[in-house]
mmCIF file of C-alpha atoms in Angstrom:
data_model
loop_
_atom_site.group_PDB
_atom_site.id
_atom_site.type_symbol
_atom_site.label_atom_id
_atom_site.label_comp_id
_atom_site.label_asym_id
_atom_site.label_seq_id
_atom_site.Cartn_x
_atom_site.Cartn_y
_atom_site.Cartn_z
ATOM 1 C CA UNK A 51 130.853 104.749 93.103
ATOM 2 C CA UNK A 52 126.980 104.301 92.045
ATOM 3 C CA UNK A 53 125.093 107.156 92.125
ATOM 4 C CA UNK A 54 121.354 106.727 94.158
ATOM 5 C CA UNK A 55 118.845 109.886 94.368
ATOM 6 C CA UNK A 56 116.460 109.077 97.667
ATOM 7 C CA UNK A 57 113.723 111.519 98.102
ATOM 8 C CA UNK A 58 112.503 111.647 101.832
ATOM 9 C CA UNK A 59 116.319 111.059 102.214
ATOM 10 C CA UNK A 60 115.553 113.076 105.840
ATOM 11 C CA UNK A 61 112.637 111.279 106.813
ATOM 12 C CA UNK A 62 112.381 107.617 109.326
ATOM 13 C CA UNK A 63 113.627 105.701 106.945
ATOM 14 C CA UNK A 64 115.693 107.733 105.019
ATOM 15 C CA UNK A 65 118.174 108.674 107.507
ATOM 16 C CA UNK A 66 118.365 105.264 108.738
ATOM 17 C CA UNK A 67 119.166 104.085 104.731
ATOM 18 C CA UNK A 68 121.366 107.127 103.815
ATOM 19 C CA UNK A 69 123.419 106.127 106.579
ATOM 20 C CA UNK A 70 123.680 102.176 105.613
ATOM 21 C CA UNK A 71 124.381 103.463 101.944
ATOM 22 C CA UNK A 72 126.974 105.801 102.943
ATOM 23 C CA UNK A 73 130.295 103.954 102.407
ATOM 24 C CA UNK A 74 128.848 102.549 98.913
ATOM 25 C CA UNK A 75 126.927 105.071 97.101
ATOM 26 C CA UNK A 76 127.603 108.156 95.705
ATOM 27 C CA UNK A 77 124.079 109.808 97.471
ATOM 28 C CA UNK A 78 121.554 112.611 96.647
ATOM 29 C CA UNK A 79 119.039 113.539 98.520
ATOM 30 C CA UNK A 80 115.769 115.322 98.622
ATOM 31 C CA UNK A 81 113.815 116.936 101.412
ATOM 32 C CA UNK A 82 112.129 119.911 102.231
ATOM 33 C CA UNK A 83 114.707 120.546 104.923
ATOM 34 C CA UNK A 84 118.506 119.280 104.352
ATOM 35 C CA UNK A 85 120.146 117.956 106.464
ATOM 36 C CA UNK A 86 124.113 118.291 106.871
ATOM 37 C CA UNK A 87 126.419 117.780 103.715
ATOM 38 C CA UNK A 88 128.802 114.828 104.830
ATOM 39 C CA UNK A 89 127.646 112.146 102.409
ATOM 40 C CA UNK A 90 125.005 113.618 100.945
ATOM 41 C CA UNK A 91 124.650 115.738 97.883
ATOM 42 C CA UNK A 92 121.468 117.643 99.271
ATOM 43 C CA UNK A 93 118.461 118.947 96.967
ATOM 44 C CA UNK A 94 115.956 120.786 98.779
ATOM 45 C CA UNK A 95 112.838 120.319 97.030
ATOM 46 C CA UNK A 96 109.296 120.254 98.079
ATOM 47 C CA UNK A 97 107.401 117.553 96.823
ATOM 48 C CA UNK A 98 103.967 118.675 98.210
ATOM 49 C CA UNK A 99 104.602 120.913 94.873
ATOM 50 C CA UNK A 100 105.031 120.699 91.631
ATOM 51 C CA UNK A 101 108.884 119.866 91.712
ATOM 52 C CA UNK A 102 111.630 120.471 88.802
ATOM 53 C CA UNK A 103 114.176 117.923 88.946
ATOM 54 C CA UNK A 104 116.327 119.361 86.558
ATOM 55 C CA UNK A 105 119.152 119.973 89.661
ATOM 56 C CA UNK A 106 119.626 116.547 90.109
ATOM 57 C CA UNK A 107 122.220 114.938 88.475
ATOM 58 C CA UNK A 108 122.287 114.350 84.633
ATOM 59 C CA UNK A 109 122.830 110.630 85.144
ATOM 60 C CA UNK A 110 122.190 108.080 88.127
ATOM 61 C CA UNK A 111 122.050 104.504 88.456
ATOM 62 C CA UNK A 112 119.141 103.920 91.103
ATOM 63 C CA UNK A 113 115.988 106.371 92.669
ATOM 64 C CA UNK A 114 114.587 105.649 95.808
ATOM 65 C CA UNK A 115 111.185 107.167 96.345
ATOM 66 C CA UNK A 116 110.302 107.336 100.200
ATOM 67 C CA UNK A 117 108.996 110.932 100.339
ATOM 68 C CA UNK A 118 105.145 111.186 102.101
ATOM 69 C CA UNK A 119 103.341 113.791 103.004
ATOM 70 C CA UNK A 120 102.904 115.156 106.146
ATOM 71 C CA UNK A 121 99.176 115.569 105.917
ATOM 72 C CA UNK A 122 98.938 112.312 105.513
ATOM 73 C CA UNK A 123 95.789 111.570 107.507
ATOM 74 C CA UNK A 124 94.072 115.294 106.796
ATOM 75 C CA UNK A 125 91.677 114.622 104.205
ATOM 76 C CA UNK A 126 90.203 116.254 102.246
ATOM 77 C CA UNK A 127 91.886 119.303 103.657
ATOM 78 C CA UNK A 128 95.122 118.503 102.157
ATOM 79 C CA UNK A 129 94.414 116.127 99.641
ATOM 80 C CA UNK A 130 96.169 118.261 96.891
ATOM 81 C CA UNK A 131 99.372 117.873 99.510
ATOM 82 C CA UNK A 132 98.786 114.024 99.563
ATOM 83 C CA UNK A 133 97.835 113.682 95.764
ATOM 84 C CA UNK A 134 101.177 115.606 94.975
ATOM 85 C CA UNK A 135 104.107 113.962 96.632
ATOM 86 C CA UNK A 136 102.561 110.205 96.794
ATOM 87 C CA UNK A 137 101.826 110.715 93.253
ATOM 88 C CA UNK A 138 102.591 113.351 90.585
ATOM 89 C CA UNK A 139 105.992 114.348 92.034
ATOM 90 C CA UNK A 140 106.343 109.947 91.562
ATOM 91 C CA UNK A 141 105.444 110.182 87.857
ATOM 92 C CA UNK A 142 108.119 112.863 87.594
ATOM 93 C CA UNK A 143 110.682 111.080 89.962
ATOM 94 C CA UNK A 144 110.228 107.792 87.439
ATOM 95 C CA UNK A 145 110.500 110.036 83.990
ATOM 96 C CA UNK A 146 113.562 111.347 85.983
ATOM 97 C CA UNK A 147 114.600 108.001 86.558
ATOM 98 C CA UNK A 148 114.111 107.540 83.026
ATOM 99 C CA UNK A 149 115.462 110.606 80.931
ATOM 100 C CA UNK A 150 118.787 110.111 83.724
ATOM 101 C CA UNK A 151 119.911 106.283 82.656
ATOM 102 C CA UNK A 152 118.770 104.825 86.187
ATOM 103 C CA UNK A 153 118.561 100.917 86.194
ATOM 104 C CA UNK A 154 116.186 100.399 89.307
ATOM 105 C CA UNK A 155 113.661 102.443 90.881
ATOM 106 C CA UNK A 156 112.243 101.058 94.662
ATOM 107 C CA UNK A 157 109.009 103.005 96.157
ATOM 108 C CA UNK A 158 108.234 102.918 98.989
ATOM 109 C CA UNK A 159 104.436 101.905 99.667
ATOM 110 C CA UNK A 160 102.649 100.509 102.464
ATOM 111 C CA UNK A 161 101.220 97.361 103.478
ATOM 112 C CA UNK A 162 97.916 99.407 104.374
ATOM 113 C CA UNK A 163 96.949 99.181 100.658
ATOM 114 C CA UNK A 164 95.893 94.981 101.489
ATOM 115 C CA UNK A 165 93.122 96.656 103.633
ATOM 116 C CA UNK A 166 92.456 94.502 107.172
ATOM 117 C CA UNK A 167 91.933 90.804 107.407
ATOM 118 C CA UNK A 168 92.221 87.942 109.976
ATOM 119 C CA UNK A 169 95.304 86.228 107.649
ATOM 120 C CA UNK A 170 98.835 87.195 106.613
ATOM 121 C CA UNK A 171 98.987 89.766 103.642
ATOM 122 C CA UNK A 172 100.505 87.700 101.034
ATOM 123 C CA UNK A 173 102.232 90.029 97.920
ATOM 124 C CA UNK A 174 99.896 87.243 95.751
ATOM 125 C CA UNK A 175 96.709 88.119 96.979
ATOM 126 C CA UNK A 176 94.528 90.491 94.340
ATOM 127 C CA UNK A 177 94.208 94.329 95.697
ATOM 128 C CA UNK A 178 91.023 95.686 95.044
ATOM 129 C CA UNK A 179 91.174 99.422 93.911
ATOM 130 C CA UNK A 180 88.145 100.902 95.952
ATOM 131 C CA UNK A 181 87.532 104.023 97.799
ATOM 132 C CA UNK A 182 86.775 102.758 101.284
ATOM 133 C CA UNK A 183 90.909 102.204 101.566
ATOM 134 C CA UNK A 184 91.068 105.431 102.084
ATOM 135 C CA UNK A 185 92.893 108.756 100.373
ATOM 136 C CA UNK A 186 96.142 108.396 101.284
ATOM 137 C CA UNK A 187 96.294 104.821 100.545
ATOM 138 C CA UNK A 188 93.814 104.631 97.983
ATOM 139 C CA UNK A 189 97.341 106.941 96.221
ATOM 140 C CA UNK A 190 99.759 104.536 97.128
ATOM 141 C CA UNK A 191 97.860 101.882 95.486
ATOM 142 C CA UNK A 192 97.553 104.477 92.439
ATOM 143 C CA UNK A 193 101.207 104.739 92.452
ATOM 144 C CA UNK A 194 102.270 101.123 92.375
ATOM 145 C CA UNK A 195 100.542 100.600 89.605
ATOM 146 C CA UNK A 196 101.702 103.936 87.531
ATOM 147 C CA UNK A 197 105.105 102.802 88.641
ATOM 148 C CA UNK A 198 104.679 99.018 87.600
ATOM 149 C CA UNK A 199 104.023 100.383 84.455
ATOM 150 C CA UNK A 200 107.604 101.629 84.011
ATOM 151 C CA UNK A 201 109.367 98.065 84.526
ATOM 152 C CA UNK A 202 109.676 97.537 81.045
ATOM 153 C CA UNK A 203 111.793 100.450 80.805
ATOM 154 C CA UNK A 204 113.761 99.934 84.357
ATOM 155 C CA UNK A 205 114.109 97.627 87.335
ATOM 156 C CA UNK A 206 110.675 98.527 89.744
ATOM 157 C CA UNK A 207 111.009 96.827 92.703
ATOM 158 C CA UNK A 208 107.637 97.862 95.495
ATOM 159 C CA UNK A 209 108.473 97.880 99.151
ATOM 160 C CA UNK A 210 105.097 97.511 101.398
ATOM 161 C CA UNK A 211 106.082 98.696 104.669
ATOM 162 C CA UNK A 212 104.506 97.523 107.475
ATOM 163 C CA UNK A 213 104.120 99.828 110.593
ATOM 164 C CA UNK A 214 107.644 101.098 110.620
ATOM 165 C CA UNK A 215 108.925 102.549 114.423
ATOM 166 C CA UNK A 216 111.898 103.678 115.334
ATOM 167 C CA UNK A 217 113.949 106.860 117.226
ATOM 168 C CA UNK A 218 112.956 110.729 116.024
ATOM 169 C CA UNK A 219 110.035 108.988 114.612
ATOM 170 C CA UNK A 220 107.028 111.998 114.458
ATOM 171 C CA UNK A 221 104.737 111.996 117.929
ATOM 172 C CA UNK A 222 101.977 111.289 115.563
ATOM 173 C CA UNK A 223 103.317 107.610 114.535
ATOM 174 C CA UNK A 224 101.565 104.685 115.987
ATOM 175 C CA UNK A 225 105.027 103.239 118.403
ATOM 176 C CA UNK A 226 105.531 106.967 119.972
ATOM 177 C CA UNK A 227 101.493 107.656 120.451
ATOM 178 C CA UNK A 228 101.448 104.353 122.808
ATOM 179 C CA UNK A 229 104.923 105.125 124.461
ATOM 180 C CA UNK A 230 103.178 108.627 125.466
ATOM 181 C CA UNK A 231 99.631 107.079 126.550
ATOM 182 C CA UNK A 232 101.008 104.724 128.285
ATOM 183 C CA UNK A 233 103.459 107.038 130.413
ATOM 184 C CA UNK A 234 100.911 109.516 130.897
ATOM 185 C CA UNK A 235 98.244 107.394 132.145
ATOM 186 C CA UNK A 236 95.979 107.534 129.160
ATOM 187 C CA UNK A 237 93.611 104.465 127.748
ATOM 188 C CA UNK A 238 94.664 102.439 125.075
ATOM 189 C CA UNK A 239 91.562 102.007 123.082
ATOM 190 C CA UNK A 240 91.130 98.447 121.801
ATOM 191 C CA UNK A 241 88.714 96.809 119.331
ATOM 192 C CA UNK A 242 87.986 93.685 120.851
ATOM 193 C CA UNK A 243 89.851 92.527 123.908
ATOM 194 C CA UNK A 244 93.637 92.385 122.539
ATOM 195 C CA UNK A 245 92.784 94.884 119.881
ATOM 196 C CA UNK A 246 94.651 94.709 116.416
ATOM 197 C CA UNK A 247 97.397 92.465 115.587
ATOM 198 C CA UNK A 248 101.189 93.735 113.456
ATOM 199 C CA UNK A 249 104.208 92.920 113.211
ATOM 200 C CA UNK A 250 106.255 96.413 113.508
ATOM 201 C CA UNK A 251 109.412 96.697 111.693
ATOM 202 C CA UNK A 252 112.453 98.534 113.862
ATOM 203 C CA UNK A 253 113.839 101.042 111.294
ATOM 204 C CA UNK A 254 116.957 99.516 111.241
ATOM 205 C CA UNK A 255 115.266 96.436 109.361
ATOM 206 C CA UNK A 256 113.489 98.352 107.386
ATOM 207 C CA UNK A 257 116.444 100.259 105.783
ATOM 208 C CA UNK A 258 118.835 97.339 105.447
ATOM 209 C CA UNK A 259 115.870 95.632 103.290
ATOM 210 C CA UNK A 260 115.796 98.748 101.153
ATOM 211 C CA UNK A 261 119.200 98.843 100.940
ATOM 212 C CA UNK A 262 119.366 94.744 99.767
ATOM 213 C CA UNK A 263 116.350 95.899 97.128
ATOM 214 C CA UNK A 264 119.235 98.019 95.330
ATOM 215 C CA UNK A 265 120.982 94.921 94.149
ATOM 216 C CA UNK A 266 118.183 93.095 93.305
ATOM 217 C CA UNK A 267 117.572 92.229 89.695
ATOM 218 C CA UNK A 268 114.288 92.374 87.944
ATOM 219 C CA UNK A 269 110.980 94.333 89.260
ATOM 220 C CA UNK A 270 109.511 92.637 91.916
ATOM 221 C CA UNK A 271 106.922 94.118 94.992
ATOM 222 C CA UNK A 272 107.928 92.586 98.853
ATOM 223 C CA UNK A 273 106.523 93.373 101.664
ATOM 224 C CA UNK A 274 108.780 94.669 104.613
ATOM 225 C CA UNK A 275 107.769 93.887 108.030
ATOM 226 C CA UNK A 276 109.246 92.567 111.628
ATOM 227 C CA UNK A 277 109.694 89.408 112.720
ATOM 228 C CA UNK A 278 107.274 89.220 115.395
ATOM 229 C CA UNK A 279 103.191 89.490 115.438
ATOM 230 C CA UNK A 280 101.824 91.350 118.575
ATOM 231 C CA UNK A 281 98.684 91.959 119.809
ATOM 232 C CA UNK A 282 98.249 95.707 120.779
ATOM 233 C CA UNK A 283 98.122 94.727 124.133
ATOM 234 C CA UNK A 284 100.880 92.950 123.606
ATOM 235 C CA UNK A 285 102.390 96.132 122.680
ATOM 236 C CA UNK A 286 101.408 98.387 125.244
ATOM 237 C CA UNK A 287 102.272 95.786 127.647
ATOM 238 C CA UNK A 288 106.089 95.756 126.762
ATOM 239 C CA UNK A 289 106.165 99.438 126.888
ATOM 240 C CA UNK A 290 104.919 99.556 130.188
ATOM 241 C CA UNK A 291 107.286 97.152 131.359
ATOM 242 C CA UNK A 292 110.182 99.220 129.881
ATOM 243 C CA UNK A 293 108.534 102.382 131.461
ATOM 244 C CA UNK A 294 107.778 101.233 134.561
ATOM 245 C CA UNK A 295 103.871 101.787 134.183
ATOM 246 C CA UNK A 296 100.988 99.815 134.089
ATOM 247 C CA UNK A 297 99.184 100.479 130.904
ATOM 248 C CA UNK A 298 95.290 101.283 130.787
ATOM 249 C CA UNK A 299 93.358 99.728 128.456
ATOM 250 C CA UNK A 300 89.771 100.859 126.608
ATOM 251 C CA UNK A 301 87.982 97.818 125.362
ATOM 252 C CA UNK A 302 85.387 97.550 122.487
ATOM 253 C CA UNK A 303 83.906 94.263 123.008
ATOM 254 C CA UNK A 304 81.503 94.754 120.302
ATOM 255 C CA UNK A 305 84.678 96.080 117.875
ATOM 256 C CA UNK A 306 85.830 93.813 115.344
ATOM 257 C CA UNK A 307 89.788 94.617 115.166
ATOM 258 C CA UNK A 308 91.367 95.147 112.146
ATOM 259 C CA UNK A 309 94.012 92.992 111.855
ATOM 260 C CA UNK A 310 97.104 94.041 109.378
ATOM 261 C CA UNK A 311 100.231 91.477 108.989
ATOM 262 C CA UNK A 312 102.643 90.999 106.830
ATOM 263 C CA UNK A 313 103.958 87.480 105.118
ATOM 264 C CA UNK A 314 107.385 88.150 105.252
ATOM 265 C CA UNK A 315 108.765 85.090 103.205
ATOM 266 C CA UNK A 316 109.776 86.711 100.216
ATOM 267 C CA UNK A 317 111.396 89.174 102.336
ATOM 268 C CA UNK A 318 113.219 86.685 103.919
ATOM 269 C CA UNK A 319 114.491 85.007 100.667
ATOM 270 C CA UNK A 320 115.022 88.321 98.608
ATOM 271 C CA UNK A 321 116.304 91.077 101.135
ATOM 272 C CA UNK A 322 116.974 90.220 104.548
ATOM 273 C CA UNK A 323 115.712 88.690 107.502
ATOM 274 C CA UNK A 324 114.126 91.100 109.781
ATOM 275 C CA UNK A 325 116.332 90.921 113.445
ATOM 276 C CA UNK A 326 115.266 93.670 115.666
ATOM 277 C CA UNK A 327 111.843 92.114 118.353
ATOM 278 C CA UNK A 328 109.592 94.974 119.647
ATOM 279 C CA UNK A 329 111.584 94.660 122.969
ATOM 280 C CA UNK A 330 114.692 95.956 121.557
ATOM 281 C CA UNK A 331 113.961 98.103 118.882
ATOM 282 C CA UNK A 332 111.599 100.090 121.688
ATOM 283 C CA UNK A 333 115.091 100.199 123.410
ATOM 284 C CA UNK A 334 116.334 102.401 120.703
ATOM 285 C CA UNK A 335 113.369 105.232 120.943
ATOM 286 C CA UNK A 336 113.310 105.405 125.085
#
């Protein structure tokens, strides 16, 4: 069997892929807190750290970087947290990668690092590297390119993930914040009057395209998102319906919404076609 490392292998979506790799892969994961052995060869690292990867395996085929911090949005009060496992613990996860004989390397970044705009984010369009993106994102944009840099030496294939959702997701997450407003009564704030538009990607979608990048040959960055574009009133709306609750709704007429979609054609063509509508995959987390 191959041998994959995937770091965040206890996270959203790398449960969801350790379990679609299970039957294939030879599997090695890291997380702060490991899970049970079945399939996986656990490594309990924390990446918010300066990590030593010299437990892992001598030799492995593939890497699979999904590890994020959990301080994610707390800047600058844990930007050394943010810095460290979107970043350095990256560099050493690729010279890993390296030193260890792996052929491919996928990372998972996030379609946040397009910024907002009224169009589909196209992987052509140019990226700007400014600091009004943000921290967090402002290091996944850092990242791609220090791991681009590497595809001379190994496949580098860059997954942009586009507002993933999906059960055991963190109460924190976009999908479970809405399910909770809405049940409880609470406004749903929108810019404009339908607020932002997406296209959320069910979990299951989003592993099975990670899964497909593993066979892929050459380095190549997709972006991963769901098959449907929805208003955030759209959104709340179909949660309400599955709650039985009318949803309350905020509205910033003088907001301009910040729109963030994904072109999904070359994920389409390269991975897989995402299969799971909003409808369903809320199904899965109610």
């Amino acid at each position: 069997m191959k041998k994959v490392v995937v770091s965040g292998a206890s996270g959203l979506i790398g449960s969801a892929l350790v379990a679609a790799l299970s039957h294939e892969w030879e599997i090695h994961g890291i997380a702060r807190k490991t899970g049970p052995r079945g399939t996986v060869t656990w490594h309990a690292l924390d990446l918010s750290r300066a990590c030593d990867f010299s437990g892992l395996p001598a030799s492995a085929d593939a890497f699979v970087y999904l590890a994020q911090s959990e301080y994610f949005r707390e800047f600058p009060q844990h930007a050394v947290d943010i810095f460290q496992v979107n970043s350095m613990n990256l560099l050493r996860a690729l010279e890993y990668a390296r030193a260890s004989g792996c052929q491919r390397f996928i990372y998972g970044s996030s379609g946040g690092v397009y910024g907002t705009g009224d169009d589909s984010m196209s992987e052509q369009a140019e990226i700007a590297a400014r600091g009004d993106l943000g921290f967090y994102l402002g290091t996944k944009l850092c990242s791609e390119i220090v791991a681009q840099n590497y595809a001379r030496i190994l496949d580098v294939v860059i997954l942009r993930y586009f507002f993933v959702y999906g059960p055991g997701q963190r109460s924190s997450m976009l999908v479970p914040r809405l399910i909770q407003r809405v049940r409880d009564g609470a406004p749903v704030d929108l810019q404009g009057e339908d607020g932002i538009r997406i296209n959320p990607t069910h979990v299951s979608d989003a592993a099975a395209a990670t899964a497909r990048a593993l066979a892929l040959s050459g380095s190549q960055t997709i972006n991963v998102g769901g098959p449907e574009v929805l208003t955030l009133r759209e959104l709340s709306e179909t949660i309400g319906a599955a709650v039985g609750r009318r949803p309350v709704f905020r509205v910033d007429g003088a907001a301009v919404p910040g729109h963030l979609t994904a072109d999904i054609r070359r994920m389409r063509e390269l991975l897989v076609a995402p299969k799971v509508r909003f409808a369903d995959g809320l199904k899965t987390m109610l």
